[in-house]
Short mmCIF file of C-alpha atoms in Angstrom, two decimals:
data_model
loop_
_atom_site.label_atom_id
_atom_site.label_comp_id
_atom_site.label_asym_id
_atom_site.label_seq_id
_atom_site.Cartn_x
_atom_site.Cartn_y
_atom_site.Cartn_z
CA MET A 1 95.08 76.29 -50.68
CA THR A 2 94.61 73.36 -48.20
CA GLY A 3 97.59 72.14 -46.24
CA PRO A 4 98.84 68.58 -45.49
CA ARG A 5 96.13 66.93 -42.85
CA TYR A 6 96.64 65.15 -39.66
CA THR A 7 94.82 61.34 -38.91
CA THR A 8 92.77 61.68 -35.99
CA LEU A 9 95.65 59.86 -34.04
CA ARG A 10 97.94 62.97 -34.17
CA ASP A 11 97.53 63.43 -30.55
CA ARG A 12 98.65 59.90 -29.76
CA HIS A 13 101.57 60.00 -32.01
CA GLU A 14 102.96 63.72 -30.40
CA ALA A 15 102.66 61.89 -26.81
CA LEU A 16 104.94 59.20 -28.18
CA GLY A 17 107.24 61.49 -29.64
CA ALA A 18 106.60 60.92 -33.15
CA THR A 19 108.69 63.04 -36.18
CA PHE A 20 106.32 63.32 -38.86
CA THR A 21 106.82 63.90 -42.47
CA ASP A 22 104.44 65.06 -45.63
CA PHE A 23 103.40 61.75 -47.36
CA GLY A 24 100.34 62.07 -49.56
CA GLY A 25 99.54 65.48 -48.27
CA TRP A 26 99.44 63.68 -44.87
CA MET A 27 101.67 64.48 -42.05
CA MET A 28 102.31 60.91 -40.87
CA PRO A 29 105.05 59.76 -38.29
CA VAL A 30 107.72 58.72 -39.77
CA ARG A 31 109.29 57.15 -36.55
CA TYR A 32 108.78 57.16 -32.68
CA SER A 33 112.07 56.05 -31.79
CA SER A 34 114.53 54.57 -34.22
CA ASP A 35 114.19 53.23 -37.83
CA LEU A 36 116.36 50.09 -37.04
CA ALA A 37 114.60 49.62 -33.28
CA GLU A 38 110.92 49.54 -35.45
CA HIS A 39 111.98 47.46 -38.60
CA HIS A 40 113.43 44.56 -36.07
CA ALA A 41 110.33 45.01 -33.91
CA VAL A 42 107.96 44.04 -36.79
CA ARG A 43 110.30 41.05 -37.91
CA THR A 44 110.60 40.03 -34.75
CA ALA A 45 107.61 40.45 -32.47
CA ALA A 46 104.99 43.42 -33.94
CA GLY A 47 104.82 46.90 -34.83
CA LEU A 48 102.00 49.00 -34.93
CA PHE A 49 100.80 51.62 -37.89
CA ASP A 50 98.83 54.45 -38.41
CA ILE A 51 97.75 54.13 -41.96
CA SER A 52 94.57 56.05 -41.76
CA HIS A 53 95.62 58.12 -44.60
CA MET A 54 94.76 55.66 -47.17
CA ALA A 55 91.45 56.33 -48.90
CA GLU A 56 88.71 54.04 -48.74
CA PHE A 57 85.68 53.75 -51.47
CA THR A 58 82.98 51.34 -51.00
CA VAL A 59 80.97 49.82 -54.48
CA GLU A 60 77.61 48.71 -54.05
CA GLY A 61 74.84 47.22 -56.13
CA THR A 62 73.86 44.47 -58.25
CA GLY A 63 76.15 46.05 -60.34
CA ALA A 64 79.23 46.41 -58.65
CA GLY A 65 81.03 43.40 -59.69
CA GLU A 66 80.37 44.29 -63.12
CA LEU A 67 82.31 47.77 -62.60
CA LEU A 68 84.95 46.38 -60.86
CA ASP A 69 85.54 43.87 -63.40
CA TYR A 70 85.67 46.90 -65.90
CA ALA A 71 87.37 49.19 -63.80
CA LEU A 72 90.53 47.25 -62.49
CA ALA A 73 92.87 44.89 -64.05
CA GLY A 74 91.92 41.94 -62.27
CA ARG A 75 88.50 40.11 -61.88
CA LEU A 76 86.80 40.76 -58.62
CA SER A 77 83.34 39.60 -59.14
CA THR A 78 84.28 36.14 -58.81
CA MET A 79 85.82 36.58 -55.60
CA ALA A 80 84.07 35.12 -52.80
CA VAL A 81 82.67 37.06 -50.03
CA GLY A 82 85.12 37.71 -47.25
CA LYS A 83 88.33 37.85 -49.31
CA ALA A 84 90.21 40.45 -50.53
CA LYS A 85 92.12 41.07 -53.45
CA TYR A 86 95.58 42.82 -55.08
CA SER A 87 94.26 45.16 -57.97
CA LEU A 88 95.55 47.86 -60.27
CA VAL A 89 93.35 50.79 -61.57
CA LEU A 90 94.91 51.07 -65.29
CA ALA A 91 94.94 54.14 -67.76
CA GLU A 92 93.57 53.67 -71.21
CA SER A 93 97.62 53.49 -72.15
CA GLY A 94 97.75 50.50 -69.42
CA GLY A 95 99.46 52.61 -67.28
CA ILE A 96 99.31 52.51 -63.62
CA VAL A 97 96.84 55.07 -62.09
CA ASP A 98 97.24 52.94 -58.56
CA ASP A 99 97.43 49.83 -56.83
CA VAL A 100 94.80 48.91 -54.47
CA ILE A 101 93.37 46.29 -52.30
CA VAL A 102 89.68 45.02 -52.76
CA TYR A 103 87.59 43.44 -50.26
CA ARG A 104 84.32 41.70 -51.02
CA LEU A 105 82.59 42.51 -47.96
CA ALA A 106 78.99 40.96 -49.44
CA GLU A 107 77.65 39.58 -52.18
CA THR A 108 76.65 43.15 -53.11
CA ARG A 109 79.38 45.43 -51.25
CA PHE A 110 82.92 46.04 -51.96
CA LEU A 111 85.46 47.65 -50.41
CA VAL A 112 88.41 49.54 -52.23
CA ILE A 113 91.39 51.10 -50.36
CA ALA A 114 93.81 52.94 -52.30
CA ASN A 115 96.84 54.97 -51.68
CA ALA A 116 96.57 58.35 -50.03
CA GLY A 117 98.13 60.51 -52.61
CA ASN A 118 96.04 58.94 -55.42
CA ARG A 119 92.49 59.04 -53.63
CA ASP A 120 91.11 61.75 -56.32
CA ALA A 121 92.38 60.00 -59.45
CA VAL A 122 91.13 57.00 -58.51
CA ALA A 123 87.81 58.58 -57.28
CA GLU A 124 87.36 59.96 -60.64
CA ALA A 125 88.40 56.86 -62.50
CA LEU A 126 85.47 54.69 -60.50
CA ALA A 127 83.14 57.72 -60.84
CA GLU A 128 83.75 57.92 -65.11
CA ARG A 129 83.95 53.92 -65.32
CA ALA A 130 80.79 53.80 -63.23
CA ASP A 131 79.06 55.89 -65.75
CA THR A 132 80.23 54.02 -68.59
CA VAL A 133 78.62 50.82 -66.86
CA ARG A 134 75.40 52.73 -66.33
CA GLY A 135 75.09 54.04 -70.01
CA ARG A 136 75.36 50.04 -70.77
CA HIS A 137 72.49 49.20 -68.53
CA ALA A 138 69.83 51.65 -67.88
CA GLY A 139 68.68 51.38 -64.27
CA ILE A 140 71.56 49.26 -62.69
CA ASP A 141 71.88 49.23 -59.16
CA LEU A 142 75.09 50.72 -58.35
CA ALA A 143 76.52 53.20 -56.33
CA VAL A 144 80.31 54.57 -55.53
CA ALA A 145 81.23 56.19 -52.31
CA ASP A 146 84.31 57.64 -51.12
CA VAL A 147 84.14 56.74 -47.07
CA THR A 148 87.87 58.29 -46.45
CA ASP A 149 86.82 60.72 -43.74
CA ASP A 150 84.51 58.03 -41.93
CA PHE A 151 87.09 55.42 -41.28
CA ALA A 152 90.69 54.99 -39.52
CA LEU A 153 93.08 52.32 -40.26
CA VAL A 154 95.59 50.69 -38.33
CA ALA A 155 98.05 47.65 -39.19
CA VAL A 156 99.16 45.27 -36.49
CA GLN A 157 102.40 43.37 -38.54
CA GLY A 158 104.59 40.77 -36.96
CA PRO A 159 104.92 37.17 -35.92
CA ALA A 160 103.41 38.08 -32.74
CA ALA A 161 100.04 40.15 -34.39
CA ARG A 162 97.54 37.37 -33.84
CA GLY A 163 98.25 36.76 -30.29
CA ILE A 164 98.27 40.43 -29.58
CA LEU A 165 94.74 40.78 -31.21
CA GLU A 166 93.18 38.03 -29.55
CA SER A 167 94.37 39.58 -25.99
CA VAL A 168 92.97 43.14 -27.13
CA ASP A 169 90.14 44.19 -24.83
CA GLY A 170 87.04 44.87 -26.41
CA ILE A 171 87.47 43.17 -29.95
CA SER A 172 83.74 40.59 -29.97
CA ASP A 173 82.03 39.16 -32.38
CA LEU A 174 84.44 38.12 -35.18
CA ASP A 175 82.90 36.24 -38.12
CA ARG A 176 85.64 33.79 -37.99
CA PRO A 177 88.30 33.60 -35.58
CA LEU A 178 91.64 34.99 -36.25
CA SER A 179 93.37 31.66 -36.29
CA GLU A 180 91.13 30.53 -39.24
CA LEU A 181 91.45 33.75 -41.06
CA PRO A 182 93.80 33.22 -44.66
CA TYR A 183 95.81 35.56 -45.61
CA TYR A 184 93.88 37.63 -47.93
CA ALA A 185 90.67 37.48 -46.06
CA ALA A 186 88.69 39.57 -43.32
CA ALA A 187 86.43 39.05 -40.64
CA SER A 188 83.47 41.26 -39.57
CA GLY A 189 83.28 42.09 -35.68
CA ARG A 190 83.04 44.47 -33.30
CA PHE A 191 85.29 46.89 -31.45
CA ARG A 192 83.55 47.94 -28.02
CA GLU A 193 79.87 48.02 -29.99
CA ARG A 194 81.39 49.69 -32.95
CA PRO A 195 82.12 47.91 -36.15
CA LEU A 196 85.23 46.83 -37.13
CA LEU A 197 86.69 45.13 -40.18
CA VAL A 198 90.05 43.00 -39.52
CA ALA A 199 91.79 42.10 -42.85
CA ARG A 200 94.82 39.38 -42.87
CA THR A 201 96.84 41.80 -45.27
CA GLY A 202 99.76 44.13 -44.61
CA TYR A 203 102.86 45.70 -46.80
CA THR A 204 105.85 44.55 -44.78
CA GLY A 205 106.42 40.78 -45.49
CA GLU A 206 105.43 39.78 -42.26
CA ASP A 207 102.11 37.70 -40.96
CA GLY A 208 99.67 40.92 -39.63
CA PHE A 209 95.98 42.54 -39.73
CA GLU A 210 94.85 45.56 -40.87
CA LEU A 211 91.75 47.10 -38.68
CA LEU A 212 89.17 49.15 -40.19
CA VAL A 213 87.01 51.32 -37.36
CA PRO A 214 85.07 54.44 -37.38
CA THR A 215 87.07 57.22 -37.35
CA ASP A 216 85.78 57.97 -33.83
CA ALA A 217 86.91 54.55 -32.22
CA ALA A 218 90.44 54.81 -33.50
CA ALA A 219 91.94 56.51 -30.30
CA GLU A 220 90.51 53.97 -28.13
CA LEU A 221 91.52 50.98 -30.38
CA TRP A 222 95.10 52.42 -30.99
CA ASP A 223 95.51 52.48 -26.87
CA ALA A 224 93.90 48.79 -26.31
CA LEU A 225 96.45 47.60 -29.09
CA LEU A 226 99.57 49.14 -27.51
CA ALA A 227 98.66 47.99 -24.13
CA ALA A 228 97.98 44.40 -25.57
CA GLY A 229 101.12 44.14 -27.34
CA GLU A 230 103.54 46.18 -24.99
CA PRO A 231 104.40 42.54 -23.27
CA ALA A 232 104.78 40.87 -26.53
CA GLY A 233 107.05 43.44 -27.73
CA LEU A 234 104.81 45.59 -29.98
CA MET A 235 106.30 49.09 -30.89
CA PRO A 236 104.36 51.75 -32.72
CA ALA A 237 106.27 52.30 -36.16
CA GLY A 238 106.73 54.46 -38.94
CA LEU A 239 106.76 55.32 -42.41
CA ALA A 240 110.82 54.76 -42.52
CA ALA A 241 110.43 51.51 -41.04
CA ARG A 242 107.40 51.00 -43.29
CA ASP A 243 109.62 51.56 -46.45
CA THR A 244 112.29 49.10 -45.27
CA LEU A 245 110.19 46.36 -44.63
CA ARG A 246 108.30 46.75 -47.98
CA LEU A 247 111.55 46.85 -49.77
CA GLU A 248 112.95 43.57 -48.51
CA ALA A 249 109.44 42.03 -49.22
CA GLY A 250 109.69 43.12 -52.78
CA MET A 251 106.77 44.91 -52.79
CA PRO A 252 106.09 48.05 -55.18
CA LEU A 253 105.34 51.09 -53.72
CA TYR A 254 103.61 53.84 -55.88
CA GLY A 255 105.54 56.74 -57.29
CA HIS A 256 108.72 54.43 -57.20
CA GLU A 257 107.77 51.24 -58.95
CA LEU A 258 104.60 52.04 -60.27
CA SER A 259 103.02 55.23 -62.12
CA PRO A 260 101.59 55.91 -65.32
CA ASP A 261 104.59 55.27 -67.33
CA ILE A 262 104.67 51.95 -66.34
CA VAL A 263 102.52 48.68 -67.55
CA PRO A 264 102.12 46.01 -65.12
CA ALA A 265 104.50 43.87 -66.88
CA GLN A 266 107.20 45.93 -66.18
CA ALA A 267 106.56 45.66 -62.56
CA GLY A 268 106.19 42.02 -62.46
CA LEU A 269 102.33 42.49 -61.83
CA GLY A 270 101.43 40.72 -65.17
CA ARG A 271 99.92 38.39 -63.12
CA VAL A 272 97.53 40.67 -61.46
CA VAL A 273 95.80 41.18 -64.60
CA ALA A 274 93.10 39.34 -66.12
CA ALA A 275 93.74 39.89 -69.88
CA ASP A 276 90.87 37.11 -70.86
CA LYS A 277 88.38 39.58 -69.77
CA PRO A 278 86.56 40.59 -72.57
CA ASP A 279 86.75 44.48 -71.60
CA PHE A 280 88.54 46.70 -69.04
CA VAL A 281 90.10 49.91 -69.05
CA GLY A 282 93.64 49.58 -70.11
CA LYS A 283 93.46 46.22 -71.94
CA ALA A 284 93.91 48.10 -75.36
CA GLY A 285 97.13 49.77 -74.16
CA LEU A 286 98.96 46.54 -72.94
CA GLY A 287 101.03 44.35 -74.82
CA ALA A 288 102.27 47.13 -76.89
CA VAL A 289 105.14 48.74 -74.49
CA ILE A 290 106.33 45.28 -73.30
CA ALA A 291 106.90 43.57 -76.28
CA GLY A 292 109.64 46.05 -76.97
CA ALA A 293 113.05 46.77 -75.07
CA ALA A 294 110.92 48.40 -72.03
CA PRO A 295 112.96 48.40 -68.88
CA VAL A 296 111.71 45.77 -66.29
CA LEU A 297 112.15 45.82 -62.43
CA VAL A 298 114.54 43.87 -61.18
CA GLY A 299 116.42 43.25 -57.36
CA LEU A 300 119.90 43.93 -56.60
CA ILE A 301 122.36 42.89 -54.21
CA GLY A 302 125.38 44.68 -52.92
CA GLU A 303 128.59 44.36 -50.86
CA GLY A 304 129.49 46.30 -47.75
CA ARG A 305 127.72 49.27 -46.34
CA ARG A 306 126.86 52.14 -48.95
CA ALA A 307 123.46 51.53 -50.65
CA GLY A 308 122.18 52.87 -53.80
CA ARG A 309 118.81 55.40 -53.45
CA ALA A 310 116.32 56.16 -55.82
CA GLY A 311 117.26 58.12 -58.94
CA TYR A 312 120.88 56.75 -58.83
CA ALA A 313 122.02 55.48 -62.22
CA VAL A 314 122.56 51.38 -62.77
CA HIS A 315 125.44 50.64 -65.86
CA LEU A 316 126.83 47.34 -66.89
CA ALA A 317 129.64 45.95 -64.89
CA GLU A 318 132.12 45.83 -68.12
CA ASP A 319 131.79 49.77 -69.10
CA ASP A 320 129.88 52.85 -68.66
CA THR A 321 126.76 51.81 -70.59
CA PRO A 322 123.92 52.93 -68.32
CA VAL A 323 121.08 50.13 -68.31
CA GLY A 324 118.72 51.56 -66.00
CA GLU A 325 117.78 53.67 -62.49
CA ILE A 326 117.36 52.48 -58.93
CA THR A 327 113.72 53.28 -57.57
CA SER A 328 113.88 52.11 -53.80
CA GLY A 329 117.14 51.25 -52.39
CA ALA A 330 118.18 50.63 -48.86
CA LEU A 331 120.79 48.94 -46.25
CA SER A 332 118.74 46.13 -45.10
CA PRO A 333 118.06 46.12 -41.43
CA THR A 334 117.44 42.49 -41.76
CA LEU A 335 119.85 41.09 -44.40
CA GLY A 336 122.67 43.36 -43.31
CA HIS A 337 123.54 44.76 -47.05
CA PRO A 338 122.33 46.98 -49.80
CA ILE A 339 119.15 46.10 -51.31
CA ALA A 340 117.45 47.88 -54.12
CA MET A 341 114.69 47.98 -56.84
CA ALA A 342 115.68 49.33 -60.20
CA PHE A 343 114.19 49.21 -63.69
CA VAL A 344 116.70 48.39 -66.05
CA ALA A 345 116.80 47.13 -69.90
CA PRO A 346 115.81 43.35 -70.53
CA SER A 347 119.05 42.58 -71.54
CA ALA A 348 120.50 43.24 -68.46
CA ALA A 349 117.57 41.60 -66.19
CA THR A 350 118.77 38.25 -65.69
CA PRO A 351 119.57 37.00 -62.37
CA GLY A 352 123.20 36.70 -61.66
CA THR A 353 124.09 39.47 -64.08
CA PRO A 354 126.95 41.74 -62.46
CA LEU A 355 126.01 45.16 -62.59
CA THR A 356 127.54 48.46 -61.33
CA ILE A 357 125.41 51.54 -59.42
CA ASP A 358 126.84 55.04 -59.12
CA VAL A 359 126.80 56.14 -55.64
CA ARG A 360 127.88 59.70 -55.18
CA GLY A 361 130.44 59.44 -58.06
CA THR A 362 131.66 55.97 -56.99
CA ARG A 363 130.85 52.84 -58.94
CA LEU A 364 130.20 49.79 -56.86
CA PRO A 365 129.16 46.36 -57.67
CA VAL A 366 125.82 44.97 -57.37
CA THR A 367 124.39 41.75 -58.73
CA VAL A 368 120.80 41.26 -60.29
CA THR A 369 118.14 39.08 -58.50
CA ALA A 370 114.78 37.83 -58.33
CA LEU A 371 112.56 39.23 -55.59
CA PRO A 372 111.71 39.29 -52.79
CA PHE A 373 114.92 39.82 -51.15
CA TYR A 374 113.30 38.35 -47.68
CA ARG A 375 110.66 35.87 -47.23
CA ARG A 376 109.33 34.85 -44.11
CA THR A 377 109.68 31.60 -43.15
CA ASN A 378 106.62 30.95 -40.48
#
């Protein structure tokens, strides 16, 4: 049996005093200093994250667009070169196998980034679905490769992120200036003679970038980003801060808000599905679930300092009738009050509805609200 893995930046994390936790089979930094300090650094300046545990796949060939249109919920074949798109890998039932970001690197070349814990499931889905497409077109030009071990991925997130990247020693030859790179787009360039992809994407609700480099260039890039960012207030940040940041931004996390038992519309992701596509895996399973009384994802806001956590029950305010369950919850570092995401019955999902949550035997009042809880203003 293979034990948890470390990224190529392990020695950097240990030198910074990181505490590690097992996440998707990887030992990842959960914090370096304090969760609150790292969270606030991202909201006010910048944070540096190692996200090399994420899984990467390349899809290449003249059939790449057709495969992704069939394999994923969205329409990827019409995406412009240099753009990125959030999408979903669905099961035949319509449930969510994983959420992914797809980048179009060239006319016939795409990059798919998936969650670390779902690497095998996504690899299997892409391989099987590629075989189906090949079966429809004899001799089609189509190749899928798992390149996870070839690359490292780091993220710089926060209002100071662009300025930090522009001052990094060694980033050069970007095909677009960062100032002209829109949200959900990517630029190709070099980092000290190594290929570099800079994407204006992230998982914190802030402006920011994710940088993909060959594994053997990761430590140099990490050091260069820390050196460039220190004067601007950048801090290395771990998974604990990443979780409260994404919760404030109302971003779903696989295993909490997303699972094979949840269809996209339940999680507020119906817009991600290109339902008018003639054929894609999961299409037949969609519709039947959400048409009934399936729980739907909502935001909950409370008062005081006690927050609900994943698994805590949600009840009607006026009696003990259970109507749902919290999937993620925390005391919001930015907003200063408890927030949570929960799946509740549609009858209890209207914004403004008063509910209660059971926090270790104490019933606390909460109010249903639309997501996200936090939206940046710049």
